[in-house]
CSV table of C-alpha atoms and ligand atoms in Angstrom, one decimal:
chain,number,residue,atom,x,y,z
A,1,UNK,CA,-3.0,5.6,23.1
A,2,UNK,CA,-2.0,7.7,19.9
A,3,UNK,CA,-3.3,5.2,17.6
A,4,UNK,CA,-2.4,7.2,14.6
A,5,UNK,CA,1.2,7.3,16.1
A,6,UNK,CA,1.1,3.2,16.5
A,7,UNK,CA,-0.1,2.9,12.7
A,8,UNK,CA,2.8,4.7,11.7
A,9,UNK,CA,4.9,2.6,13.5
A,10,UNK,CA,3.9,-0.6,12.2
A,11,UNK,CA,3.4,0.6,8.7
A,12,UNK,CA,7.1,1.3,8.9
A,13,UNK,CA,7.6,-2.2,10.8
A,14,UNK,CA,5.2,-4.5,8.8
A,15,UNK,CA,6.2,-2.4,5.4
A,16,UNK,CA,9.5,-1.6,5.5
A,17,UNK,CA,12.0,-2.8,8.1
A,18,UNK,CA,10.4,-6.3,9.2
A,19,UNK,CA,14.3,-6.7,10.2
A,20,UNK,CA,14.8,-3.9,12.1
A,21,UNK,CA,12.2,-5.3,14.6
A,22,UNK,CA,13.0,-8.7,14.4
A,23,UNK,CA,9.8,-9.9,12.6
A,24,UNK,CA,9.8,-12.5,10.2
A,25,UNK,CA,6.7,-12.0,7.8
A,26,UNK,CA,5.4,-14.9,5.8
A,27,UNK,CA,5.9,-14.8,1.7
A,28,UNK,CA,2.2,-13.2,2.0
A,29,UNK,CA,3.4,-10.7,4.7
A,30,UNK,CA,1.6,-12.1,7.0
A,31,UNK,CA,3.3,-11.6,10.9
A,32,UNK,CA,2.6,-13.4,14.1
A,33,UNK,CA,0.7,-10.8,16.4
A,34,UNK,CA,2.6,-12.3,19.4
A,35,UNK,CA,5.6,-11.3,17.8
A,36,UNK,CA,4.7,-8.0,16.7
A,37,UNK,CA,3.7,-6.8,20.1
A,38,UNK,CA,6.5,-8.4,21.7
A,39,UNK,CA,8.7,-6.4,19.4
A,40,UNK,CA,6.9,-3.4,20.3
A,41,UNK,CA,6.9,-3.9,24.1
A,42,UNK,CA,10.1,-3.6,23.8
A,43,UNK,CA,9.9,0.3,23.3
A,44,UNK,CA,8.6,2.3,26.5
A,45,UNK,CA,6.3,4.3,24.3
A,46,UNK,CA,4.0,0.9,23.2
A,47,UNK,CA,4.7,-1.1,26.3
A,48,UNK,CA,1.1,-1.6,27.3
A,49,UNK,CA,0.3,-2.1,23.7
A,50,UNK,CA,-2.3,-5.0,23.0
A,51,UNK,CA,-4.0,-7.1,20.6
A,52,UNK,CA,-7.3,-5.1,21.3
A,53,UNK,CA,-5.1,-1.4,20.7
A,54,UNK,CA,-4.3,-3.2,17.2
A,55,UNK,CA,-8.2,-3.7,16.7
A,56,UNK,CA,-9.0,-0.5,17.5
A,57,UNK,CA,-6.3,1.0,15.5
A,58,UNK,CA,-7.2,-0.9,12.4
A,59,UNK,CA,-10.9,0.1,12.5
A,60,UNK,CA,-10.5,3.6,13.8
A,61,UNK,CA,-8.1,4.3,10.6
A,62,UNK,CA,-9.2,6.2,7.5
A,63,UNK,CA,-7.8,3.7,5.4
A,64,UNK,CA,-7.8,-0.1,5.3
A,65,UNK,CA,-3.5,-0.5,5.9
A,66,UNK,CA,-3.8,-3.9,7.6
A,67,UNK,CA,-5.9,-6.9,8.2
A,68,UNK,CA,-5.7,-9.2,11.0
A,69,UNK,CA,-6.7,-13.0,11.1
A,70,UNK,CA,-5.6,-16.5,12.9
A,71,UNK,CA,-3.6,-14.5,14.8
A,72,UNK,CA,-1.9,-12.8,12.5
A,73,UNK,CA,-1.2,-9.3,11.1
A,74,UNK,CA,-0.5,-8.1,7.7
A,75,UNK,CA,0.0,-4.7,5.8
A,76,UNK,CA,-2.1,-4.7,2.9
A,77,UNK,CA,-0.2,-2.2,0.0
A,78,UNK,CA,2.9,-0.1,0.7
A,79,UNK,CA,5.7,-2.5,1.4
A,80,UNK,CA,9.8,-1.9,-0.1
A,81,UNK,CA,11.4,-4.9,1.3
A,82,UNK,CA,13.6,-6.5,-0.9
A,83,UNK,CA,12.0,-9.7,-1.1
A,84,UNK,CA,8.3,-9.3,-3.1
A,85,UNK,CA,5.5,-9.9,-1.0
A,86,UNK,CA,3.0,-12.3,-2.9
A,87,UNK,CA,-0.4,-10.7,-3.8
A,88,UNK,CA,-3.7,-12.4,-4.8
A,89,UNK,CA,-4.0,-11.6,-9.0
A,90,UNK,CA,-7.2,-9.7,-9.7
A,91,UNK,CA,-9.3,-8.7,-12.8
A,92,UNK,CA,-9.3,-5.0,-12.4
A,93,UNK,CA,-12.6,-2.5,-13.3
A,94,UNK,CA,-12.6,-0.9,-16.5
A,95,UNK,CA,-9.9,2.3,-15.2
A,96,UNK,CA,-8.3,3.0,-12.2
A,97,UNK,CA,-6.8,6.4,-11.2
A,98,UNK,CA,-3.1,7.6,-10.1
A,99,UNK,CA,-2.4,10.6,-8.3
A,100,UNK,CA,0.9,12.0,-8.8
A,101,UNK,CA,2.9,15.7,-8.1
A,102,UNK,CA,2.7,17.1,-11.7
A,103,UNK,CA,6.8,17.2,-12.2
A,104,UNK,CA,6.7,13.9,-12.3
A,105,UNK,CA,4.1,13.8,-15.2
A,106,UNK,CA,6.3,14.1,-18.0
A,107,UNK,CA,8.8,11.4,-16.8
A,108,UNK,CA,5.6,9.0,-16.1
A,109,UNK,CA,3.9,9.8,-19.7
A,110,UNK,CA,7.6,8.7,-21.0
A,111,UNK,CA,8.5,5.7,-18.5
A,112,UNK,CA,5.0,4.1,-17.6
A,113,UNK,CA,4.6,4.5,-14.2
A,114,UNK,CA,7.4,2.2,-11.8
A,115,UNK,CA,6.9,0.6,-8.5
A,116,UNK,CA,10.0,3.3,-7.4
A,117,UNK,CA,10.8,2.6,-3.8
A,118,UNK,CA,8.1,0.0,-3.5
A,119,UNK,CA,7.3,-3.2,-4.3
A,120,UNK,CA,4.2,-2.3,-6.7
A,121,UNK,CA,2.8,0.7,-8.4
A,122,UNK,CA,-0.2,1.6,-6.2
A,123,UNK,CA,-3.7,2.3,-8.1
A,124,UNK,CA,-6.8,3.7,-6.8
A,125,UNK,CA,-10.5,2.6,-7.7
A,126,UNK,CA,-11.7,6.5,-6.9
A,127,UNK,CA,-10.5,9.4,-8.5
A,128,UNK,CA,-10.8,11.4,-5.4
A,129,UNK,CA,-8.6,8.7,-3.6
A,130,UNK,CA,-5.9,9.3,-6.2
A,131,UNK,CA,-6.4,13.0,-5.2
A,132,UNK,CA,-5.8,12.6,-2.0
A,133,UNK,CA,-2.1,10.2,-2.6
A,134,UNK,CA,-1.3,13.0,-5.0
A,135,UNK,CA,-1.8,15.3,-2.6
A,136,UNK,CA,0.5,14.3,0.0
A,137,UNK,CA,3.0,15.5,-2.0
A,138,UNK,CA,1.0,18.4,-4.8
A,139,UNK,CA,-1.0,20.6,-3.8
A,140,UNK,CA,-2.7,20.4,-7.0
A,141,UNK,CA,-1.8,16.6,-8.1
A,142,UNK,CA,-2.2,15.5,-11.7
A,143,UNK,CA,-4.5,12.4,-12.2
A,144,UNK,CA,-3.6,9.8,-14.1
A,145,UNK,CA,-6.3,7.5,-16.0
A,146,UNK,CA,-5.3,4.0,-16.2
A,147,UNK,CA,-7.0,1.8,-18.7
A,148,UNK,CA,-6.7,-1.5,-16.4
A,149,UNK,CA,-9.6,-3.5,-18.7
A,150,UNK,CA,-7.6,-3.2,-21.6
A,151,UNK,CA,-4.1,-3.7,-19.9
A,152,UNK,CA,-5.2,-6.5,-17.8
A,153,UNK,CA,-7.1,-7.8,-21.4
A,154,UNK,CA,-3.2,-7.2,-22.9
A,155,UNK,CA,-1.8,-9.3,-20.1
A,156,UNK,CA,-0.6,-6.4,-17.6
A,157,UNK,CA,-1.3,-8.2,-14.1
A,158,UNK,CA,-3.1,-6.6,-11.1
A,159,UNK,CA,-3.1,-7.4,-7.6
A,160,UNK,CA,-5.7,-6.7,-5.2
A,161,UNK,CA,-4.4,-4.1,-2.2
A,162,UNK,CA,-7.4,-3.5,-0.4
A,163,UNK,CA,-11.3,-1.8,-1.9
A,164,UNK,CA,-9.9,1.1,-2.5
A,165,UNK,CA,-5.9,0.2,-3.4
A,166,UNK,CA,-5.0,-1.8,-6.4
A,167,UNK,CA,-1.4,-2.9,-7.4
A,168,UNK,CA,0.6,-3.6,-10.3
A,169,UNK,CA,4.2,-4.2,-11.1
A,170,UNK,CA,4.3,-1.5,-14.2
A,171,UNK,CA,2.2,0.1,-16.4
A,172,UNK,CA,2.9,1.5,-19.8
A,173,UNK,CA,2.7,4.6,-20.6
A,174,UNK,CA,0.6,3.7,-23.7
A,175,UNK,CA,-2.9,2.5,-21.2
A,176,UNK,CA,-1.9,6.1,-19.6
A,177,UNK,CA,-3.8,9.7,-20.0
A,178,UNK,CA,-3.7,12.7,-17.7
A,179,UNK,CA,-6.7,13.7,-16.7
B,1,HQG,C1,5.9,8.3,-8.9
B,1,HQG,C2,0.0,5.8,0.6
B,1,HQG,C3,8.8,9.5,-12.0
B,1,HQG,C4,4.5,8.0,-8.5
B,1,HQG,C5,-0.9,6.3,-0.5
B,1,HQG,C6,4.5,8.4,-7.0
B,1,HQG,C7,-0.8,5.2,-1.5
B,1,HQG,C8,7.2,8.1,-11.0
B,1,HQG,C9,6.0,8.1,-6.6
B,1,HQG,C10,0.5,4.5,-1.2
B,1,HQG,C11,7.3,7.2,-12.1
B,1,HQG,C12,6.1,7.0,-5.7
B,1,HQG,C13,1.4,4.6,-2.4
B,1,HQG,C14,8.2,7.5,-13.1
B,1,HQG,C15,5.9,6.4,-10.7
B,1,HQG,N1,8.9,8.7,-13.1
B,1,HQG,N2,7.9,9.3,-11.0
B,1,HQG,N3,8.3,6.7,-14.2
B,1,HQG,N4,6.5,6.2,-11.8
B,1,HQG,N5,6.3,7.6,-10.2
B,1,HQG,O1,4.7,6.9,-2.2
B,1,HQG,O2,1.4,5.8,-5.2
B,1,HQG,O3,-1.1,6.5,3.6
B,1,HQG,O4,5.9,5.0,-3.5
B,1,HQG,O5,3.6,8.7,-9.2
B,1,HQG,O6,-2.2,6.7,-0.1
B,1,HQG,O7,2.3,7.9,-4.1
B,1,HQG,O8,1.0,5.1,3.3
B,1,HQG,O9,3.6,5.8,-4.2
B,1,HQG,O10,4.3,9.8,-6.9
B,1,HQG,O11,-1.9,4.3,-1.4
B,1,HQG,O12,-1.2,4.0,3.6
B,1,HQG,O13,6.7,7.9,-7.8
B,1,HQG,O14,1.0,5.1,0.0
B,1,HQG,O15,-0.7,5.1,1.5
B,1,HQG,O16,5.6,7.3,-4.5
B,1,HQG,O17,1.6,6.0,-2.7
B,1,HQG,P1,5.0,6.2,-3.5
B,1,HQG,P2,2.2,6.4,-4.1
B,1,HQG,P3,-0.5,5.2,3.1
């Protein structure tokens, strides 16, 4: 099985078209397993797809994209469905990092950085994790420096993704530096 392959897949399902695969996720994202692989049974590719492939996928990954309990499965960061999936509010460590293609520098230094096509802006505890986002679409990414303490201290919320991933809904450009 091309785990890698199936991860996309239900990033895509669990992140972005829940409808498009008949899932109804909770207000927490949450999905009922039974329903997700029935939905993907559907397609010859994950036919034989079971609950033990989504274990194995989950801890064979690189990064922590979904977590499964009671019987249910959830993507943890990531989703753009037009109804806001809740997160759990979280006091943030003193900075988090953003990695970015540098044209859009000068737009984010004058904006704050937006959610854009997702739900939440997405924060990393580790500078080289931000290197690595930024890199997906930079060669040589700029790094942002958030000041999360102070923002959080200002009232700016953050939610908790996963260890690595923090989200918030904007920040100003003013708790912003380039690194
Ligand atoms: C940029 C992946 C112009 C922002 C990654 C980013 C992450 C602005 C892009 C997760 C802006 C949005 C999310 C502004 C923000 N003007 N550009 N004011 N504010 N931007 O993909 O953070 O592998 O939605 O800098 O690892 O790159 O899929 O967000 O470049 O954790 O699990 O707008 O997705 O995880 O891009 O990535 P994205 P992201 P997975």
């Amino acid at each position: 099985m091309n785990y890698q392959k199936l991860s996309k897949e239900i990033s895509y399902a669990l992140r972005h078209a829940p409808h498009e695969y008949e899932l109804e996720l909770d207000e927490y994202g949450w999905v009922q397993i039974e329903q997700l692989l029935h939905s993907l049974h559907e397609q010859p590719v994950w036919r034989n797809v079971s609950q033990k492939d989504l274990q194995v996928m989950i801890s064979q990954s690189d990064k922590k994209r979904f977590e499964m309990e009671n019987g249910k499965m959830r993507a943890l960061y990531g989703h753009s469905t037009a109804k806001k999936v809740l997160k759990e509010e979280s006091e943030p460590p003193e900075f988090l990092y953003h990695g970015t293609p540098k044209r859009f520098v000068s737009l984010i230094m004058e904006q704050g950085l937006l959610p854009k096509g997702r739900q939440y802006v997405h924060l990393s505890e580790e500078i080289e994790t931000a290197k690595q986002v930024g890199k997906r679409r930079d060669t040589h990414p700029a790094i942002l420096k958030i000041e999360a303490k102070k923002a959080w201290s200002n009232k700016v919320t953050f939610y908790h993704g996963n260890e690595m991933v923090w989200l918030a809904d904007k920040i100003d450009r003013q708790y912003i530096s380039i690194l």
